[in-house]
Structure formats: C-alpha cells, structure tokens
Short mmCIF file of C-alpha atoms in Angstrom, two decimals:
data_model
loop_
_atom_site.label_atom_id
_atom_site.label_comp_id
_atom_site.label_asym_id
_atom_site.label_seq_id
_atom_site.Cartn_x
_atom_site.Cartn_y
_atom_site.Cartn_z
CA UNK G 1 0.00 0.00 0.00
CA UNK G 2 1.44 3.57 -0.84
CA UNK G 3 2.00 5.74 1.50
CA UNK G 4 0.21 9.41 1.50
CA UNK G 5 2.12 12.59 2.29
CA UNK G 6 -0.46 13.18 5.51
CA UNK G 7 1.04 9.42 6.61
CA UNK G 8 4.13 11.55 7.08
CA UNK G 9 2.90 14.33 8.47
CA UNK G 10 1.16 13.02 11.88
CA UNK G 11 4.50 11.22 12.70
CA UNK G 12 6.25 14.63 12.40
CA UNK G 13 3.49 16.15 14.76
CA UNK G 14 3.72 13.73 17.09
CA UNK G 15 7.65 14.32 17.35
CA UNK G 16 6.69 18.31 17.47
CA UNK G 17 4.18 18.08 20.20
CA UNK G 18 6.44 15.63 22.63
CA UNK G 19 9.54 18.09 21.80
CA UNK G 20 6.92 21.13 22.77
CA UNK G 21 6.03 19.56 26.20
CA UNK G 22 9.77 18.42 27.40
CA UNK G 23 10.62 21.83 26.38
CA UNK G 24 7.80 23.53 28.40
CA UNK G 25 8.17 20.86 31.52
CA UNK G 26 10.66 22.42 33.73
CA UNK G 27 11.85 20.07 37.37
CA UNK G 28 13.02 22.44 39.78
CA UNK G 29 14.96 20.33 42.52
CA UNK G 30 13.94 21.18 46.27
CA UNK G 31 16.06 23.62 48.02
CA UNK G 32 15.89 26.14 44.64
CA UNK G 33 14.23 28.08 43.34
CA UNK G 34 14.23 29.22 39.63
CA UNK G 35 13.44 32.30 37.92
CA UNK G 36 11.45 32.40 34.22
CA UNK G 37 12.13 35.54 31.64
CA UNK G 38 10.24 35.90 28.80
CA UNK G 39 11.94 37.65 26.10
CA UNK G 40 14.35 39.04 28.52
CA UNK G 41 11.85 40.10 31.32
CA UNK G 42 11.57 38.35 34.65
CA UNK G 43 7.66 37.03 34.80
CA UNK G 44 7.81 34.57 37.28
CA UNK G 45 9.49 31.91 39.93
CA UNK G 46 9.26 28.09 39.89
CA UNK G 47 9.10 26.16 42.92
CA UNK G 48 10.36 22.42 43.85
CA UNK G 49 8.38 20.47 41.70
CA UNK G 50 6.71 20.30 38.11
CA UNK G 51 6.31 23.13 36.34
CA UNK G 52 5.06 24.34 33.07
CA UNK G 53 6.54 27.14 31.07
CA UNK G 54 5.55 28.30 27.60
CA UNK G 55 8.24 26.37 25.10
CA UNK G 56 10.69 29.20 22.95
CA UNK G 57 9.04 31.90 24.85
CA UNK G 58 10.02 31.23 28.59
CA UNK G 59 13.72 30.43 29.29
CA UNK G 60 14.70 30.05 32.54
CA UNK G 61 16.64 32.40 34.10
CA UNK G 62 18.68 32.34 37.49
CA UNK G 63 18.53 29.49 39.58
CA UNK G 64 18.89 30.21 43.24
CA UNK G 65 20.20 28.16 46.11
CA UNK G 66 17.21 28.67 48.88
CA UNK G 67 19.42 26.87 51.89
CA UNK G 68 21.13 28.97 53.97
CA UNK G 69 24.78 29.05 52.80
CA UNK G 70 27.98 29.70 54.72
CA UNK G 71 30.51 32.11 53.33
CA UNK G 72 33.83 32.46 54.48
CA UNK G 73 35.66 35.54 55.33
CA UNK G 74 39.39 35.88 54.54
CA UNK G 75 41.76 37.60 57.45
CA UNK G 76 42.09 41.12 57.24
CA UNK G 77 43.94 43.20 59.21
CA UNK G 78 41.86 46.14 61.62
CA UNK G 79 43.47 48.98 63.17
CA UNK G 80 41.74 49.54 66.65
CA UNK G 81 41.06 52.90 67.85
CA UNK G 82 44.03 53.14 70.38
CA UNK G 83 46.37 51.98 67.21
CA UNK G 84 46.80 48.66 67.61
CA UNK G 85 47.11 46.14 64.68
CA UNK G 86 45.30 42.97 64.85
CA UNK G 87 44.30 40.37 62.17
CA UNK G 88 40.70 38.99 62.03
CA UNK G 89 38.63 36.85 60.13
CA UNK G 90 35.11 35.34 60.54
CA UNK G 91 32.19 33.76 58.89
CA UNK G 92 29.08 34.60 57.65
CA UNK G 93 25.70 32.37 57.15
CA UNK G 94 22.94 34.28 55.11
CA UNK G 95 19.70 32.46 53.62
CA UNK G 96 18.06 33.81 50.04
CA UNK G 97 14.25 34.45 50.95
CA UNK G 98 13.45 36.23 47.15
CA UNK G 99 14.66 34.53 44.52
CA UNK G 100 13.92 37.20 42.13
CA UNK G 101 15.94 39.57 44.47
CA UNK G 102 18.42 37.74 44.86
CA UNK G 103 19.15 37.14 41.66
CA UNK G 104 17.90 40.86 39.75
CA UNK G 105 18.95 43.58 42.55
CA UNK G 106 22.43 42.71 43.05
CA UNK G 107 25.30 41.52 40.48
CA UNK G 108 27.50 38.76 42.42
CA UNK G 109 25.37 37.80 45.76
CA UNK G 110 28.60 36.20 47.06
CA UNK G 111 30.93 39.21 46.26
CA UNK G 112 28.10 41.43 47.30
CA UNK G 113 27.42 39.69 50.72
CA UNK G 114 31.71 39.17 51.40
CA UNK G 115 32.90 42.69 50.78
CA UNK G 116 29.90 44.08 53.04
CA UNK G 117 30.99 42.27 55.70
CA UNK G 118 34.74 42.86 55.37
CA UNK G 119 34.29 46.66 55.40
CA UNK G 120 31.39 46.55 58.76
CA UNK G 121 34.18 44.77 60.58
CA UNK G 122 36.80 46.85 60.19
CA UNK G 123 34.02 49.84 61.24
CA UNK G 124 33.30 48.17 63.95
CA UNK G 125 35.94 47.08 65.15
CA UNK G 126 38.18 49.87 64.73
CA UNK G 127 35.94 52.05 66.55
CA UNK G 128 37.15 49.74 69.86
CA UNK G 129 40.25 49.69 72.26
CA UNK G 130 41.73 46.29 71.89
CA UNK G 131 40.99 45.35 75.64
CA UNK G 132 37.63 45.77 74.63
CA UNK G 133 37.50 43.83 71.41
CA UNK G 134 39.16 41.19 73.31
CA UNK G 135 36.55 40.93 76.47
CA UNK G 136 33.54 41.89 74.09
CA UNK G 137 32.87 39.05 71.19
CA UNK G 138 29.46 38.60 71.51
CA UNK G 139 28.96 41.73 71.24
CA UNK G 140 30.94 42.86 68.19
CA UNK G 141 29.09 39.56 66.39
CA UNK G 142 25.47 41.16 67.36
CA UNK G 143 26.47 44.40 66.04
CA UNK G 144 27.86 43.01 62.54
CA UNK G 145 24.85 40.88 62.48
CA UNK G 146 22.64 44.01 62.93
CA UNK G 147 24.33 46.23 60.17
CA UNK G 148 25.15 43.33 57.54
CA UNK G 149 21.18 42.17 57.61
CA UNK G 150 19.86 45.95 57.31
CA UNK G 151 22.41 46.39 54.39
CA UNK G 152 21.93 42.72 52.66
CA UNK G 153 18.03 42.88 53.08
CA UNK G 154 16.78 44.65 49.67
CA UNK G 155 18.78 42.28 48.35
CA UNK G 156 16.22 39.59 49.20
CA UNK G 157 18.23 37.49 51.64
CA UNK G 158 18.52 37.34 55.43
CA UNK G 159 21.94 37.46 57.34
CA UNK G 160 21.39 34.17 59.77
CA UNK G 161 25.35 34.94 62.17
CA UNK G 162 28.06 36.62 61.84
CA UNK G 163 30.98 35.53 63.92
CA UNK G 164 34.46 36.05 64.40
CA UNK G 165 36.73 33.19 64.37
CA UNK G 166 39.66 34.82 65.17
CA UNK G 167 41.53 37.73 66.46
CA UNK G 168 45.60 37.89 66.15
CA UNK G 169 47.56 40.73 68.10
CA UNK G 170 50.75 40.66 67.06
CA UNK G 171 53.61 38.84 69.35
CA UNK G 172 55.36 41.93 70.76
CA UNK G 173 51.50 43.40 71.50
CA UNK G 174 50.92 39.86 73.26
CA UNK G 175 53.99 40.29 75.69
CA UNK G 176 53.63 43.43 76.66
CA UNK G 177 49.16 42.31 77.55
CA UNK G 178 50.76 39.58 79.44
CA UNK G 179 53.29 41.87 81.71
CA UNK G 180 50.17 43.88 82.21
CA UNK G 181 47.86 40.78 83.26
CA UNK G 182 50.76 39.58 85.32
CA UNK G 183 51.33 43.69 86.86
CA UNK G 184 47.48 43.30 87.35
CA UNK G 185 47.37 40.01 89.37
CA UNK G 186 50.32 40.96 91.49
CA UNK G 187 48.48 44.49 92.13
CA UNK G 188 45.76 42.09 93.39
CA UNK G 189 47.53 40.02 95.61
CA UNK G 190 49.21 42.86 97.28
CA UNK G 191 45.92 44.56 97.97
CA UNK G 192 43.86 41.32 99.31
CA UNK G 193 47.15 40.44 101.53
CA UNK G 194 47.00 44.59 102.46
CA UNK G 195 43.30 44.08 103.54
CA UNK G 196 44.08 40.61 104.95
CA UNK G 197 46.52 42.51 107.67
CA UNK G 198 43.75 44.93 108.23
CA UNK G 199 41.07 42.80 109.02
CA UNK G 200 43.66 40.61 111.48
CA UNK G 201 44.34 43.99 112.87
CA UNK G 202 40.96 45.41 113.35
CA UNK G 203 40.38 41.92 115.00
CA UNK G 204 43.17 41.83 117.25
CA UNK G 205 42.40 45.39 118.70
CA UNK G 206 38.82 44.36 119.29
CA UNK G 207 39.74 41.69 121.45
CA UNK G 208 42.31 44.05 123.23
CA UNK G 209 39.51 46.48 124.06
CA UNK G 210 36.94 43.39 124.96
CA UNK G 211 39.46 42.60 127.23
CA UNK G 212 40.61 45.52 128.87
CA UNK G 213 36.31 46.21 129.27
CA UNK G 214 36.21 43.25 130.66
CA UNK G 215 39.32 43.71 133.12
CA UNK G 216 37.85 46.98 134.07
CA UNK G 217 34.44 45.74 134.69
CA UNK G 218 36.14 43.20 137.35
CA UNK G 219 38.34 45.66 139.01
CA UNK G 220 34.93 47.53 139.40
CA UNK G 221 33.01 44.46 140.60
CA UNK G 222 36.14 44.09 142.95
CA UNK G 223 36.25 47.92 144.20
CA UNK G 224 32.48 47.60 144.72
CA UNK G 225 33.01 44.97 147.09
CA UNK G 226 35.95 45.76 149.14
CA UNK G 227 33.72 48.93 149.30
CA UNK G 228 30.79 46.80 150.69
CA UNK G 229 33.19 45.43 153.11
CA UNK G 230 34.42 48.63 154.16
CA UNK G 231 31.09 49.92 154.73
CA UNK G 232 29.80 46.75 156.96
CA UNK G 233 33.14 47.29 158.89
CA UNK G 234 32.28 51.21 159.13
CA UNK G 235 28.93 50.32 159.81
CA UNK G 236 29.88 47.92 162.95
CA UNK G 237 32.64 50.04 163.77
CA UNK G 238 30.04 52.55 164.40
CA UNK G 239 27.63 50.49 166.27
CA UNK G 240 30.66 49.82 168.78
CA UNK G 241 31.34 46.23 168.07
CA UNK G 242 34.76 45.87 168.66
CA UNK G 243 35.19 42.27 167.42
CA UNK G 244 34.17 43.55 163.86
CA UNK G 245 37.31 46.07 164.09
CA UNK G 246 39.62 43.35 165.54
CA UNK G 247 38.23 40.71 163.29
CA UNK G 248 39.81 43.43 160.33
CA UNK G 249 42.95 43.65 161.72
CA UNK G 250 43.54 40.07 162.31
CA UNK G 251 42.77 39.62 158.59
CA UNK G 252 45.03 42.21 157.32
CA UNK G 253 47.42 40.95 159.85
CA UNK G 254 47.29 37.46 158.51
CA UNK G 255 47.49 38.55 154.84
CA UNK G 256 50.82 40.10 155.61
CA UNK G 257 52.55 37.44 157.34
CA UNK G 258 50.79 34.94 154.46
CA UNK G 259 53.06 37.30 151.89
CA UNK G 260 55.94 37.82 154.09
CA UNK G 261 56.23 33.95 154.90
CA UNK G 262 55.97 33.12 150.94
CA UNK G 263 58.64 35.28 149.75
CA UNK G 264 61.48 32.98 148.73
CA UNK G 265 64.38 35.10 149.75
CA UNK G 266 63.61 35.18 153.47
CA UNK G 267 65.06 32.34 155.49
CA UNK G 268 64.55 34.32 158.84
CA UNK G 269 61.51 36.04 159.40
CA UNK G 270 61.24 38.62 162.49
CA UNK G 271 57.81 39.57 164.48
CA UNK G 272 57.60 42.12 166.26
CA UNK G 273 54.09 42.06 167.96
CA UNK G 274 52.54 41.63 171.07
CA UNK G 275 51.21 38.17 171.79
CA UNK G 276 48.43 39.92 173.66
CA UNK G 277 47.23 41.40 170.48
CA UNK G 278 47.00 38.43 168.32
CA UNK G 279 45.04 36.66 170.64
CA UNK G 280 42.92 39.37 171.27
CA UNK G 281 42.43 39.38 167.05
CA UNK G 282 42.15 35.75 167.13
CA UNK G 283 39.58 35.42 170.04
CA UNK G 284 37.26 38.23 167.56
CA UNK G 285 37.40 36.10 164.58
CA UNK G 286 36.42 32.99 166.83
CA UNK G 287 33.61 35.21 167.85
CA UNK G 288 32.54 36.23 164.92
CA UNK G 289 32.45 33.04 163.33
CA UNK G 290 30.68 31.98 165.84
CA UNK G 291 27.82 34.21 165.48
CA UNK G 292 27.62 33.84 161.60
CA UNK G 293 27.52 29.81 161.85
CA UNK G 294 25.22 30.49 164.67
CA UNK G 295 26.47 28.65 167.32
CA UNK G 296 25.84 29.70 171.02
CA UNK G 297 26.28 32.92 172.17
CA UNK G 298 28.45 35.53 171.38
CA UNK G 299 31.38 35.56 174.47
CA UNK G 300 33.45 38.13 175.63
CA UNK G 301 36.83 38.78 174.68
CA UNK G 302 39.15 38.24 177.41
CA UNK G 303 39.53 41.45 180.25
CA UNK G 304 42.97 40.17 181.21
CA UNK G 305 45.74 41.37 179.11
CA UNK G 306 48.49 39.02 179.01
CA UNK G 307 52.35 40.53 178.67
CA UNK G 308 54.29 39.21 176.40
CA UNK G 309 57.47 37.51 177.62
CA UNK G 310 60.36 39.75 177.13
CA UNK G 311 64.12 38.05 177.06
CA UNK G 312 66.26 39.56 179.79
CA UNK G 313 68.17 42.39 178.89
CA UNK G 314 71.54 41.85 178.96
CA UNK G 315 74.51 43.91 179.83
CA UNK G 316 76.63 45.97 182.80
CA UNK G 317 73.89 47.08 185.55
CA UNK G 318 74.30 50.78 186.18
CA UNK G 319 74.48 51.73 190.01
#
C-alpha cells in the first residue's frame, strides 16, 4: 500500500508536540528556586516540583540556592582605635528568601554579601580599644549581624550569624598584655594580703579592748566589794562592836605574814608584835564566826591582858 504525504505528516506532529512539552516541563529540585524571563523580562518563579513554562518563549533564568549558605571571610587586618594592629577573620551564614531579588537587585550575591561584611568589621571594630575587642565578642558579632542584615536585606536574603573566628595581636603586643595581666594580678595580691593585715588587725584590737572592758568591769566588781566590806566594817565600827574592828585587823594581819612567809628570799623572818594582840584578834574572829555559823552565844573577849614575855636584857647594871 502507498503511503500518503499526511502518513508523514502526523509522525512529524507527534515528534513536534512531545519536543513542545519536554521543552515547556521544567523540574526544579527542592532547596531552589528558579526564575522564568520571557523575552528578557523576569515574569515569574518556579518552585520544587513540576512546572510548566511556555516552550521558545520562557527560558529560565537564574537558579537560586534557597538553603542557607555559609561564606567564608578571609583575614584582614583592623586597626583599633588606640592603634593597635590585629588580624581577624570570621564567617558569615545568610539564607536567600526572594529569589527574584536575589538574583535581579544585586550583580555577584557572594561578592556582594563578602565585601559588606569585610568593610562593617573593620568599622566596627576599629571604633574599639583592643581590651575591649578582646573581652567583648558577643557583642561585636550582634552588632555586625545588625548592620550586615539591614544592608543585605533589599537584596532579598537574610543574614542568619556573623561571627568572628579569630583575632591575632601581634607577638610583641601579646607580651607586653601579658606583663600587664601579670602587673594586674600581682596588684591584686598585694591589695587582698594589704586588707588581709587589716582585718587581722581590726580583729586583734577588738579583742584588746573586749578585754581591757572586761578587766575593768572586774576591778569595778572588785572595788564595789571591798567597798561593801568597808562599809559593813564602818557600819559595825560605828555600832561599837569591837570584834568587827579586831576581826579586820587580824585579817590584814594574817594577809601580811601569808606574803611575808611566801617570799622565797627570806630564810629568817622577824615579828615584832605583842602576843596579847594576836590573841585578842584571834579570840574576835572565833567570835565572829561563831555568830555567823550560829552557834551559842556571842562571848566576851578576854579582860585580862596578858604581857608578852620579854628576854632579859643583857649587859653591865648601872648603880
């Protein structure tokens, strides 16, 4: 059987169509997002998925990375606001949220995104002392973070950290910060040992003056009653009771020969008193006792006086 020319044509039609619809069919992998221009112009973004564009029309344009993307930051060196040279360098995470953005407001995201952030941290950190930028990390990252994200936003993407890996001073800058730190601690040491002394001090005269209050307080107790005594004696002295007065000089008496007979250096001790008169003393301490243990009554003290024996005088009689 021949074969017509329209046998030839729905074959070619076929072929046409299927070309027309792998052409149109676009897969956009997940995590991107890709941008259609027709005849030059941006129309529209494709999602992850199946999509349909119109064949020889649409092309696609820029495909975007949607994850959020780290970017390294080479060292640089910073010059700190009290002139000291230190080399930094950090990271950077950002995230595209507008793919058309992204891709139409800004030529070379990357580029873009890295030279922004290598200029904000020399600005900011060469507006610090370096004891400062040393001691204040977190707070130079917030602060890039802040100003990079306000800067990178029309460009459709969002500034996720900024951080600083590391800071170099150089080595002569290091040894001097460590004969300072060292200066420092020894400054410390002296002043906590200083207030140490002071507080052993303070403590020390406290207890000096709680004891002196204290010594005081018993020499008053003490005065108070010897004064007590004094006044009882007075006060019986008064009343004509003659035992109390001899019962206070037989007292006084004994204390003296209790002191003289315990001194070490004597080996002969002398006496001169009257026999009469200690027994007299002794016979008004008996009494008294007497009356203050309450037993019998109170007797006299004896009327006869009794001489003392005298030794013979020796020695030529005079005629």
């Amino acid at each position: 059987m021949p074969f017509s020319g329209f046998d030839f044509i729905i074959p070619v039609l076929v072929v046409l169509v299927l070309l027309l619809l792998f052409a149109g069919i676009k897969t956009v992998p997940q995590g991107f997002n890709f941008t259609v221009e027709r005849f030059g112009r941006y129309t529209k973004t494709l999602t992850p998925g199946l999509n349909l564009i119109v064949p020889f029309i649409d092309r696609v344009g820029a495909k975007m990375n949607m994850m959020e993307q780290v970017l390294d930051v080479p060292t640089q060196e910073v010059i700190t606001r009290d002139n000291a040279i230190v080399a930094v360098d950090g990271v950077a995470f950002y995230q595209v949220l507008t793919a058309a953005e992204a891709a139409y407001q800004v030529s070379g995201l990357e580029n873009a995104i890295l030279n922004l952030t290598m200029t904000n941290i020399r600005s900011v950190m060469g507006s610090m002392d370096l004891d400062e930028l040393l001691s204040n990390r977190d707070a130079i990252n917030e602060k890039l973070l802040r100003i990079v994200d306000d800067a990178a936003s029309p460009w459709g993407i969002k500034m996720t950290r900024v951080e600083i890996k590391d800071i170099n001073p150089p080595a002569n800058l290091v040894e001097s910060m460590a004969r300072q730190m060292m200066a420092e601690r020894n400054k410390r040491a002296q002043i906590l040992e200083a207030e140490g002394l002071k507080q052993a001090e303070i403590l020390e005269a406290e207890g000096r003056r709680e004891a002196a209050f204290r010594d005081a307080e018993a020499r008053e107790r003490a005065a108070e009653a010897e004064a007590r005594a004094t006044q009882v004696v007075s006060e019986a002295i008064a009343a004509g009771d003659v035992q109390a007065v001899n019962y206070f000089v037989a007292q006084k008496y004994t204390e003296a020969l209790a002191t003289i007979g315990s001194s070490s250096n004597n080996k002969i001790v002398l006496m001169p008193f009257e026999a009469s008169s200690l027994i007299g003393s002794l016979g008004g301490i008996g009494s008294i006792a007497r009356e203050v243990f309450g037993e019998g009554s109170t007797p006299q003290a004896p009327s006869n006086r009794v001489s003392s024996a005298r030794p013979p005088r020796t020695g030529p009689s005079q005629e």
